[in-house]
mmCIF file of C-alpha atoms in Angstrom:
data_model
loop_
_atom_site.group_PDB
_atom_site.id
_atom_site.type_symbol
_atom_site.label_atom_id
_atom_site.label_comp_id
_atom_site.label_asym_id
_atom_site.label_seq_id
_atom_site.Cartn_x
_atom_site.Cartn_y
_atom_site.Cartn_z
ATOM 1 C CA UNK A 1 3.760 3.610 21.556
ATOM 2 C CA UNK A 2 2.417 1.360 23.740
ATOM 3 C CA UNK A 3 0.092 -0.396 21.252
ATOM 4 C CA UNK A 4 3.361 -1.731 19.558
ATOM 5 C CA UNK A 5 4.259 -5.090 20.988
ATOM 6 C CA UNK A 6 7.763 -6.264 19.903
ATOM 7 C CA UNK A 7 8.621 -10.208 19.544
ATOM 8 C CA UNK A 8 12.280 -10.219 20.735
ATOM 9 C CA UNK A 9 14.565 -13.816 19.827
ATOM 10 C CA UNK A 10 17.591 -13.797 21.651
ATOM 11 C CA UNK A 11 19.292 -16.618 23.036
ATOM 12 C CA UNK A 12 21.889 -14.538 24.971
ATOM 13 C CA UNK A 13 19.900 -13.675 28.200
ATOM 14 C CA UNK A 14 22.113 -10.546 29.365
ATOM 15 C CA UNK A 15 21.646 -9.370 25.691
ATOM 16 C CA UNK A 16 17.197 -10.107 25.575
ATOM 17 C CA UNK A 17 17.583 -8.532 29.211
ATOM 18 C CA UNK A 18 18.889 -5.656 28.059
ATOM 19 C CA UNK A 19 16.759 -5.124 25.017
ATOM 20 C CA UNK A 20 13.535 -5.636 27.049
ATOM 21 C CA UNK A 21 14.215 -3.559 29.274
ATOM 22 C CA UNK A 22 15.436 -0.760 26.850
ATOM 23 C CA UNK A 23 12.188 -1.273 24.612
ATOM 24 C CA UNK A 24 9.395 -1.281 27.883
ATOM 25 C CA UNK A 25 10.996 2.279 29.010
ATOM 26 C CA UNK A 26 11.030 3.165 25.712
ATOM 27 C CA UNK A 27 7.198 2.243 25.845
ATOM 28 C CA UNK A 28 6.706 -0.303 23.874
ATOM 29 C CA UNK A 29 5.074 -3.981 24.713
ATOM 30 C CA UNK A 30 7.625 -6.806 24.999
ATOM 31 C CA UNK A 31 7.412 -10.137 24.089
ATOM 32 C CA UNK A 32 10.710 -11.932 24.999
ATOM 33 C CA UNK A 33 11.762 -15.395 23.608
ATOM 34 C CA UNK A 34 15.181 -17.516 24.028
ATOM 35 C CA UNK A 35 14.815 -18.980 20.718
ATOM 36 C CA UNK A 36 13.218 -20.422 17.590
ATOM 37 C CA UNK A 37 10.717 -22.937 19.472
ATOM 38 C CA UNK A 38 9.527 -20.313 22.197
ATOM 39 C CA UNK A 39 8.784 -17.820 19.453
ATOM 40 C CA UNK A 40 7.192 -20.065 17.353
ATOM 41 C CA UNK A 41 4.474 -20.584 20.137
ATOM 42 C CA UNK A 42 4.535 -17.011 20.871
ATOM 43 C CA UNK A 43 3.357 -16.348 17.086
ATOM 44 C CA UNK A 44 0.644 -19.101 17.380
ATOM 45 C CA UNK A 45 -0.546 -17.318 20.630
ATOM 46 C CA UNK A 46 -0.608 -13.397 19.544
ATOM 47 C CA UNK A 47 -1.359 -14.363 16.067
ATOM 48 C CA UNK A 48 0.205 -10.880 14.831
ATOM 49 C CA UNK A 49 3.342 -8.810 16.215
ATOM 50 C CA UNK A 50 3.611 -5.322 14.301
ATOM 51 C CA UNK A 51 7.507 -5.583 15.001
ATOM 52 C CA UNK A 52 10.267 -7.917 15.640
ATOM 53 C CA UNK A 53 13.641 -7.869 16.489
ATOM 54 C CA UNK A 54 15.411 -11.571 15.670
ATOM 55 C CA UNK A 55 19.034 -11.741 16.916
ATOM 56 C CA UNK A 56 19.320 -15.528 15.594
ATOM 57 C CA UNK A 57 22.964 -15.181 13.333
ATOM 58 C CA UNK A 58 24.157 -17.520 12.040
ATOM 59 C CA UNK A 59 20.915 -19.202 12.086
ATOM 60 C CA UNK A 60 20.046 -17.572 8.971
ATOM 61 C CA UNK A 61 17.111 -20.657 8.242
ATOM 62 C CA UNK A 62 15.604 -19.590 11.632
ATOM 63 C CA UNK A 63 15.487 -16.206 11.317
ATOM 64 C CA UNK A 64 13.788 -16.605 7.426
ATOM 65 C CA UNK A 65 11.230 -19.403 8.852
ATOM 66 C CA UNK A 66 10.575 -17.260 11.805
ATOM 67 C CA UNK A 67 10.352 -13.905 9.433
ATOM 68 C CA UNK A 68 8.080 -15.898 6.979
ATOM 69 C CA UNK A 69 5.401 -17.075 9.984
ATOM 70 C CA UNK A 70 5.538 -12.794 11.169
ATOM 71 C CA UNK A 71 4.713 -12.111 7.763
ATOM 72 C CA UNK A 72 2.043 -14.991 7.327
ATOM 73 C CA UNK A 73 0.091 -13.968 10.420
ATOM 74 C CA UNK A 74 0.333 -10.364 9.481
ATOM 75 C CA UNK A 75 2.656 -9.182 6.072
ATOM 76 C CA UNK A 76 2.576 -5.418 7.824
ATOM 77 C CA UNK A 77 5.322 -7.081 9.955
ATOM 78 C CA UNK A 78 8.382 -5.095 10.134
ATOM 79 C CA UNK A 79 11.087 -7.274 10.630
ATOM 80 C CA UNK A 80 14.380 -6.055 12.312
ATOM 81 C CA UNK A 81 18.016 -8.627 12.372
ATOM 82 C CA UNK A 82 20.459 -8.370 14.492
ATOM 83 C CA UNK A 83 23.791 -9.144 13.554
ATOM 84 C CA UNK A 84 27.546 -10.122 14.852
ATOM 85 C CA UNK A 85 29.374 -7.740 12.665
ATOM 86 C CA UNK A 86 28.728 -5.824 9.584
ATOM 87 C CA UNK A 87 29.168 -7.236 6.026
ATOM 88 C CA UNK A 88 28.987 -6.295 2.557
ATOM 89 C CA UNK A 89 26.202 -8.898 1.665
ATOM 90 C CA UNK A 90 23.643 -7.372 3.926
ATOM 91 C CA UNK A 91 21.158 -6.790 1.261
ATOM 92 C CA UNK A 92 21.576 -10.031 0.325
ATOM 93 C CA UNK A 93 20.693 -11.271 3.972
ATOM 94 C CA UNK A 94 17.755 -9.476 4.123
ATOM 95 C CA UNK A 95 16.400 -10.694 0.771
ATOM 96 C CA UNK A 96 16.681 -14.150 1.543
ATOM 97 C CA UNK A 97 15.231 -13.683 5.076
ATOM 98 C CA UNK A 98 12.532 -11.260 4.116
ATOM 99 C CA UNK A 99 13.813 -8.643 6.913
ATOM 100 C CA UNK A 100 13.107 -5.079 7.149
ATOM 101 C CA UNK A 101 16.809 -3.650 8.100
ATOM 102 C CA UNK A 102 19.645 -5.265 9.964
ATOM 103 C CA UNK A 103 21.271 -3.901 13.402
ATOM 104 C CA UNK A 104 25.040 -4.607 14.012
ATOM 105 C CA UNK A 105 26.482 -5.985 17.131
ATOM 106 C CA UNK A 106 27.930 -3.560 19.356
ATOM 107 C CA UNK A 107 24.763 -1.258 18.953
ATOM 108 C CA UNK A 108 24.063 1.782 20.930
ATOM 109 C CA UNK A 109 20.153 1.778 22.897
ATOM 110 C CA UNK A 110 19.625 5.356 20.890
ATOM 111 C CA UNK A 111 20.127 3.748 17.635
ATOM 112 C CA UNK A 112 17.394 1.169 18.777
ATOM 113 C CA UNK A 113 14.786 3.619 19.420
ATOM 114 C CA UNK A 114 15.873 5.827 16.338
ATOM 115 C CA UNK A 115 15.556 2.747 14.402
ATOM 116 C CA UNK A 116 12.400 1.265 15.813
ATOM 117 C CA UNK A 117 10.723 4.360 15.295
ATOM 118 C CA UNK A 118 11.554 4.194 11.665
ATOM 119 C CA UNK A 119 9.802 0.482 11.635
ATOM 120 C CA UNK A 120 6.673 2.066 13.152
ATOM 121 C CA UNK A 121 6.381 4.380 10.245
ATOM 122 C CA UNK A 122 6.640 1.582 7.705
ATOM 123 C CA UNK A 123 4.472 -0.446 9.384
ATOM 124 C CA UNK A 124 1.699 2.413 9.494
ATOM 125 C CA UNK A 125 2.376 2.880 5.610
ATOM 126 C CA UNK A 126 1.812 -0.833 5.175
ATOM 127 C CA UNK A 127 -1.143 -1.311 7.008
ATOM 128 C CA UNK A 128 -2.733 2.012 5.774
ATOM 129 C CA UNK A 129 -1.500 0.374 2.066
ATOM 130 C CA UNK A 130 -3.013 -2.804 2.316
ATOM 131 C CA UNK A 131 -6.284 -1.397 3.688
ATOM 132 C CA UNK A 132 -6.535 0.613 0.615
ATOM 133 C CA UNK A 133 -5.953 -1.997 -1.570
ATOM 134 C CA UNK A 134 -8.579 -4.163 0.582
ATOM 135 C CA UNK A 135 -10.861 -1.908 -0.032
ATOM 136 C CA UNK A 136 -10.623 -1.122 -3.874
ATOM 137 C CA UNK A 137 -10.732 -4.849 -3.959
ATOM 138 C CA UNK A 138 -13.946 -5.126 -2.743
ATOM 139 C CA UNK A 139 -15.475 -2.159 -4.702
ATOM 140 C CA UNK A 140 -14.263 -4.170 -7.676
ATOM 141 C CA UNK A 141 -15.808 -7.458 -6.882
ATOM 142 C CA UNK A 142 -18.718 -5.609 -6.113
ATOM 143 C CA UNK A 143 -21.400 -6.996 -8.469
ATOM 144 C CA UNK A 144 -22.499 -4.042 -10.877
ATOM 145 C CA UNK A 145 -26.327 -3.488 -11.157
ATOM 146 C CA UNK A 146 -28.054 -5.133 -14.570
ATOM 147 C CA UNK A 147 -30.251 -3.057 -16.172
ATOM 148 C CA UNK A 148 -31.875 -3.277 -19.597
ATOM 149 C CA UNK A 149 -29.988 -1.013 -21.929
ATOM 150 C CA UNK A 150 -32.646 1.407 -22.090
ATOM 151 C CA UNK A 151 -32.647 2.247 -18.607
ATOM 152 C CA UNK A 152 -29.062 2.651 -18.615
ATOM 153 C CA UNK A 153 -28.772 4.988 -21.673
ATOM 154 C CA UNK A 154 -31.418 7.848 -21.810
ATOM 155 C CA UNK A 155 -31.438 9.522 -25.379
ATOM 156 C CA UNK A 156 -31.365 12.974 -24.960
ATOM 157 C CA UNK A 157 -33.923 15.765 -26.268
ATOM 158 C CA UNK A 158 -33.339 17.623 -29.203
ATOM 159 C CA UNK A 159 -33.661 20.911 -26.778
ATOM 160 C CA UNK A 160 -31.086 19.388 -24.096
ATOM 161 C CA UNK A 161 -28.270 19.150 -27.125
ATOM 162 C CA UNK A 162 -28.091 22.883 -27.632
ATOM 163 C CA UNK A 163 -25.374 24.946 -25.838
ATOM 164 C CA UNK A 164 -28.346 27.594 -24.658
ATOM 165 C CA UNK A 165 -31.685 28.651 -25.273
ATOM 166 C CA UNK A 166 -32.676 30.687 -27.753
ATOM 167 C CA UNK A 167 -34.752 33.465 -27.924
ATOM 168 C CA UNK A 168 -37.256 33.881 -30.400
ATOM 169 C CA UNK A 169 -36.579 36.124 -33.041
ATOM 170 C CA UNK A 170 -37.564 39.803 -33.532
ATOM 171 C CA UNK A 171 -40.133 40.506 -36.415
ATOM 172 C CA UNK A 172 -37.799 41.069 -39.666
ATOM 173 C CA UNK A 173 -34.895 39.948 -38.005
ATOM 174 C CA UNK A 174 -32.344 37.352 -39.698
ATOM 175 C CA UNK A 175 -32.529 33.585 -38.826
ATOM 176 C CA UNK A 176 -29.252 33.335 -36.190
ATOM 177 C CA UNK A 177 -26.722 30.952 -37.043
ATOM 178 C CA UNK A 178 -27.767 27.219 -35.767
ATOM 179 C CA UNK A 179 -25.821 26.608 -32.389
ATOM 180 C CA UNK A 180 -22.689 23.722 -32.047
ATOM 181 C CA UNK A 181 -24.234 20.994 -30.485
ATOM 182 C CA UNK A 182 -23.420 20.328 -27.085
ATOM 183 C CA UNK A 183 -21.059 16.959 -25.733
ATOM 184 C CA UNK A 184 -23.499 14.596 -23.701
ATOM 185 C CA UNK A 185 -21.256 12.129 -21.795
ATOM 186 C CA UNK A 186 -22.030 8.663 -22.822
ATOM 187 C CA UNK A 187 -24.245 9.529 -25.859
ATOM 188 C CA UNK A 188 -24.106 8.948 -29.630
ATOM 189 C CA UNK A 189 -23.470 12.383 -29.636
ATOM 190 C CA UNK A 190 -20.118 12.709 -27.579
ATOM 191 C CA UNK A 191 -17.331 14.348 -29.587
ATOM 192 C CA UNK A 192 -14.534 11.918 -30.402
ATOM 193 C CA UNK A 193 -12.075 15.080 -28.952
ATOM 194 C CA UNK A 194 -14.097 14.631 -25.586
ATOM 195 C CA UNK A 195 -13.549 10.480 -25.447
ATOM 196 C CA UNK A 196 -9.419 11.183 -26.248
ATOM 197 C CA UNK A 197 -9.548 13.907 -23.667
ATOM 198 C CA UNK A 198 -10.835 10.929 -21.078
ATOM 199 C CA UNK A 199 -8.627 8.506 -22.238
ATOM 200 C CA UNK A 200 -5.632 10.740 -22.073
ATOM 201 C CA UNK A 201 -6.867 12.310 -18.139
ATOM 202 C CA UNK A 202 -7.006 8.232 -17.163
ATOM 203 C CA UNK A 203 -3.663 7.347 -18.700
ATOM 204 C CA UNK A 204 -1.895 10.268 -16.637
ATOM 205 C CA UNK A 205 -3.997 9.202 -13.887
ATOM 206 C CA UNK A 206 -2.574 5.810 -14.027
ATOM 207 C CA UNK A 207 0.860 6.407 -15.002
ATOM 208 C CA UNK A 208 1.338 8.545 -11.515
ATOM 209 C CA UNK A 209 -0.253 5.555 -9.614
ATOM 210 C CA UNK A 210 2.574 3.727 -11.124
ATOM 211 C CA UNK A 211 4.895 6.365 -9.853
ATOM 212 C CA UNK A 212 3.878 5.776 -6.523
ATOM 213 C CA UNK A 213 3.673 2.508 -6.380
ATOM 214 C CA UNK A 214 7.206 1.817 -7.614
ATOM 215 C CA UNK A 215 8.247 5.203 -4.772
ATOM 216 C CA UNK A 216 6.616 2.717 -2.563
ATOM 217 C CA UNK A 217 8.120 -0.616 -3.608
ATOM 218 C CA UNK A 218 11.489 1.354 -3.252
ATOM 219 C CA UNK A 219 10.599 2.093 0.454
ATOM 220 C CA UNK A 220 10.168 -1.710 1.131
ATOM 221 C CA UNK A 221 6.518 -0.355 2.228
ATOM 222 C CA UNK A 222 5.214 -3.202 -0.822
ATOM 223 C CA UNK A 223 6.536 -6.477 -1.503
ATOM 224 C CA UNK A 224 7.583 -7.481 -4.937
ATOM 225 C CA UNK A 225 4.605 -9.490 -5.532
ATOM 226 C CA UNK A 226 1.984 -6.537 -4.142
ATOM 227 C CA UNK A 227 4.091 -4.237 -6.153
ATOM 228 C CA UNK A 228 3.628 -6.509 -9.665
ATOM 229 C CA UNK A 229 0.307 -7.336 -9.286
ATOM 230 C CA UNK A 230 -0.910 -4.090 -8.551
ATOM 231 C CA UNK A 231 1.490 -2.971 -11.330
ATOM 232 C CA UNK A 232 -0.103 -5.458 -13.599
ATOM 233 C CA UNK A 233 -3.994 -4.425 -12.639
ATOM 234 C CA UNK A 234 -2.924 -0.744 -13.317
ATOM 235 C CA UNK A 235 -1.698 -1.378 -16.540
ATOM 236 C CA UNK A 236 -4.420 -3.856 -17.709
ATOM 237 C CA UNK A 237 -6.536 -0.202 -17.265
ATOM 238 C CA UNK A 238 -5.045 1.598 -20.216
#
C-alpha cells in the first residue's frame, strides 16, 4: 500500500504520534499535520491525498473546509473523522462535512487498518468511476463525421433483400412462393418489429445502468450530484 499517502490533522501530538506510526508499519505514506493551517499548505503542496484522516472535533467548520479542499484537488478523496465519542447524529456529521465514515475515540489500531483498507477500496471504485465517465465524456463530445446523406445511407439491391438465393427452377416445375423480405438495419425496409425490438434492448440496457448507478450512489462511491447528472443523461436516452 505504499502508493497511498494519508494526510493526518491532529492537534494532540501523542495521538498524530501514534497514528503515524501505526499507518507507516502498516505501509502506508504519512503526511502528518497539527492543524487546519499546516494542512492547508500540505494540500497546496501534494495537490491530491487519496486518504485522510481529520481528528479536528468540535471544529466541525475545519474539518468541512479542509474535506471540501481534499475533494477539490481530487473528489476520489476518501475522507475519514475522528471523533470524541459516538452520537446518534453521525450521518448527519458526515453530510455536512462531506466525510467518508467517522472513527470514535478510544479506537483500537486493528480497527484503523480494517477501516482504512475499506477507504482504499472506495477510493479505487471512485477513481476507476470517474475515469469511465471521463472517458464516455469524451467519446460524446467527439465531433461525428459529416457526410452527404448518400454516403451515409446505401440503398440496398433488390438481390441483397431476399432471405437466400434461389435456384432456378426445373423445366415444368411450379413458380416457388416469393421469399419474406429480409430486415436491413437502417433502411426503408427495416420491420417496425425490428426498431421496437431496439428500442426495448436499449431501455433494459439503460434501466440496469440506473440500477447500478443508484447501487453505487448507495456505496458513497458517487456523489449526489455525479449520481443525478448521470441519472439525468441516462434518462434523456430513452
Amino acid at each position: 500500500m505504499s502508493r497511498y499517502t494519508v494526510l493526518l490533522v491532529d492537534s494532540e501530538v501523542f495521538s498524530r504520534d501514534l497514528l503515524t506510526n501505526h499507518l507507516r508499519h502498516t505501509g502506508f505514506s504519512v503526511s502528518a499535520a497539527s492543524g487546519v493551517p499546516e494542512a492547508e499548505k500540505l494540500i497546496a503542496t501534494h495537490k491530491a491525498f487519496p486518504l485522510a484522516i481529520l481528528s479536528l472535533a468540535p471544529e466541525e467548520k475545519a474539518a468541512a473546509r479542509l474535506t471540501g479542499m481534499l475533494h477539490e484537488a481530487a473528489q476520489e478523496t476518501v475522507v475519514l473523522l475522528i471523533a470524541p465519542h459516538a452520537g446518534a447524529a453521525e450521518s448527519e456529521l458526515l453530510a455536512r462535512t462531506g466525510a467518508w465514515d467517522v472513527l470514535i475515540k478510544p479506537f483500537r489500531l486493528e480497527e484503523v487498518k480494517v477501516r482504512l483498507a475499506q477507504a482504499v477500496e472506495v477510493f479505487e471504485l471512485r477513481r476507476k468511476l470517474r475515469a469511465a465517465l471521463a472517458k464516455l465524456a469524451e467519446s460524446e463530445a467527439r465531433p461525428r463525421r459529416s457526410r452527404p446523406l448518400e454516403q451515409e445511407v446505401r440503398i440496398p439491391e433488390m438481390s441483397e433483400l431476399l432471405v437466400e438465393e434461389s435456384s432456378p427452377p426445373e423445366p415444368g416445375a411450379k413458380d416457388s412462393p416469393e421469399r419474406p423480405v429480409r430486415d436491413v438495419p437502417g433502411s426503408q425496409v427495416e420491420s417496425s418489429y425490428r426498431r421496437q425490438q431496439k428500442k426495448q434492448e436499449c431501455e433494459t440496457d439503460t434501466f440496469d445502468q440506473l440500477k447500478r448507478l443508484s447501487e453505487l450512489f448507495k456505496a458513497g462511491v458517487l456523489s449526489e450530484k455525479e449520481f443525478n447528472e448521470k441519472k439525468k443523461e441516462l434518462l434523456g436516452r430513452i
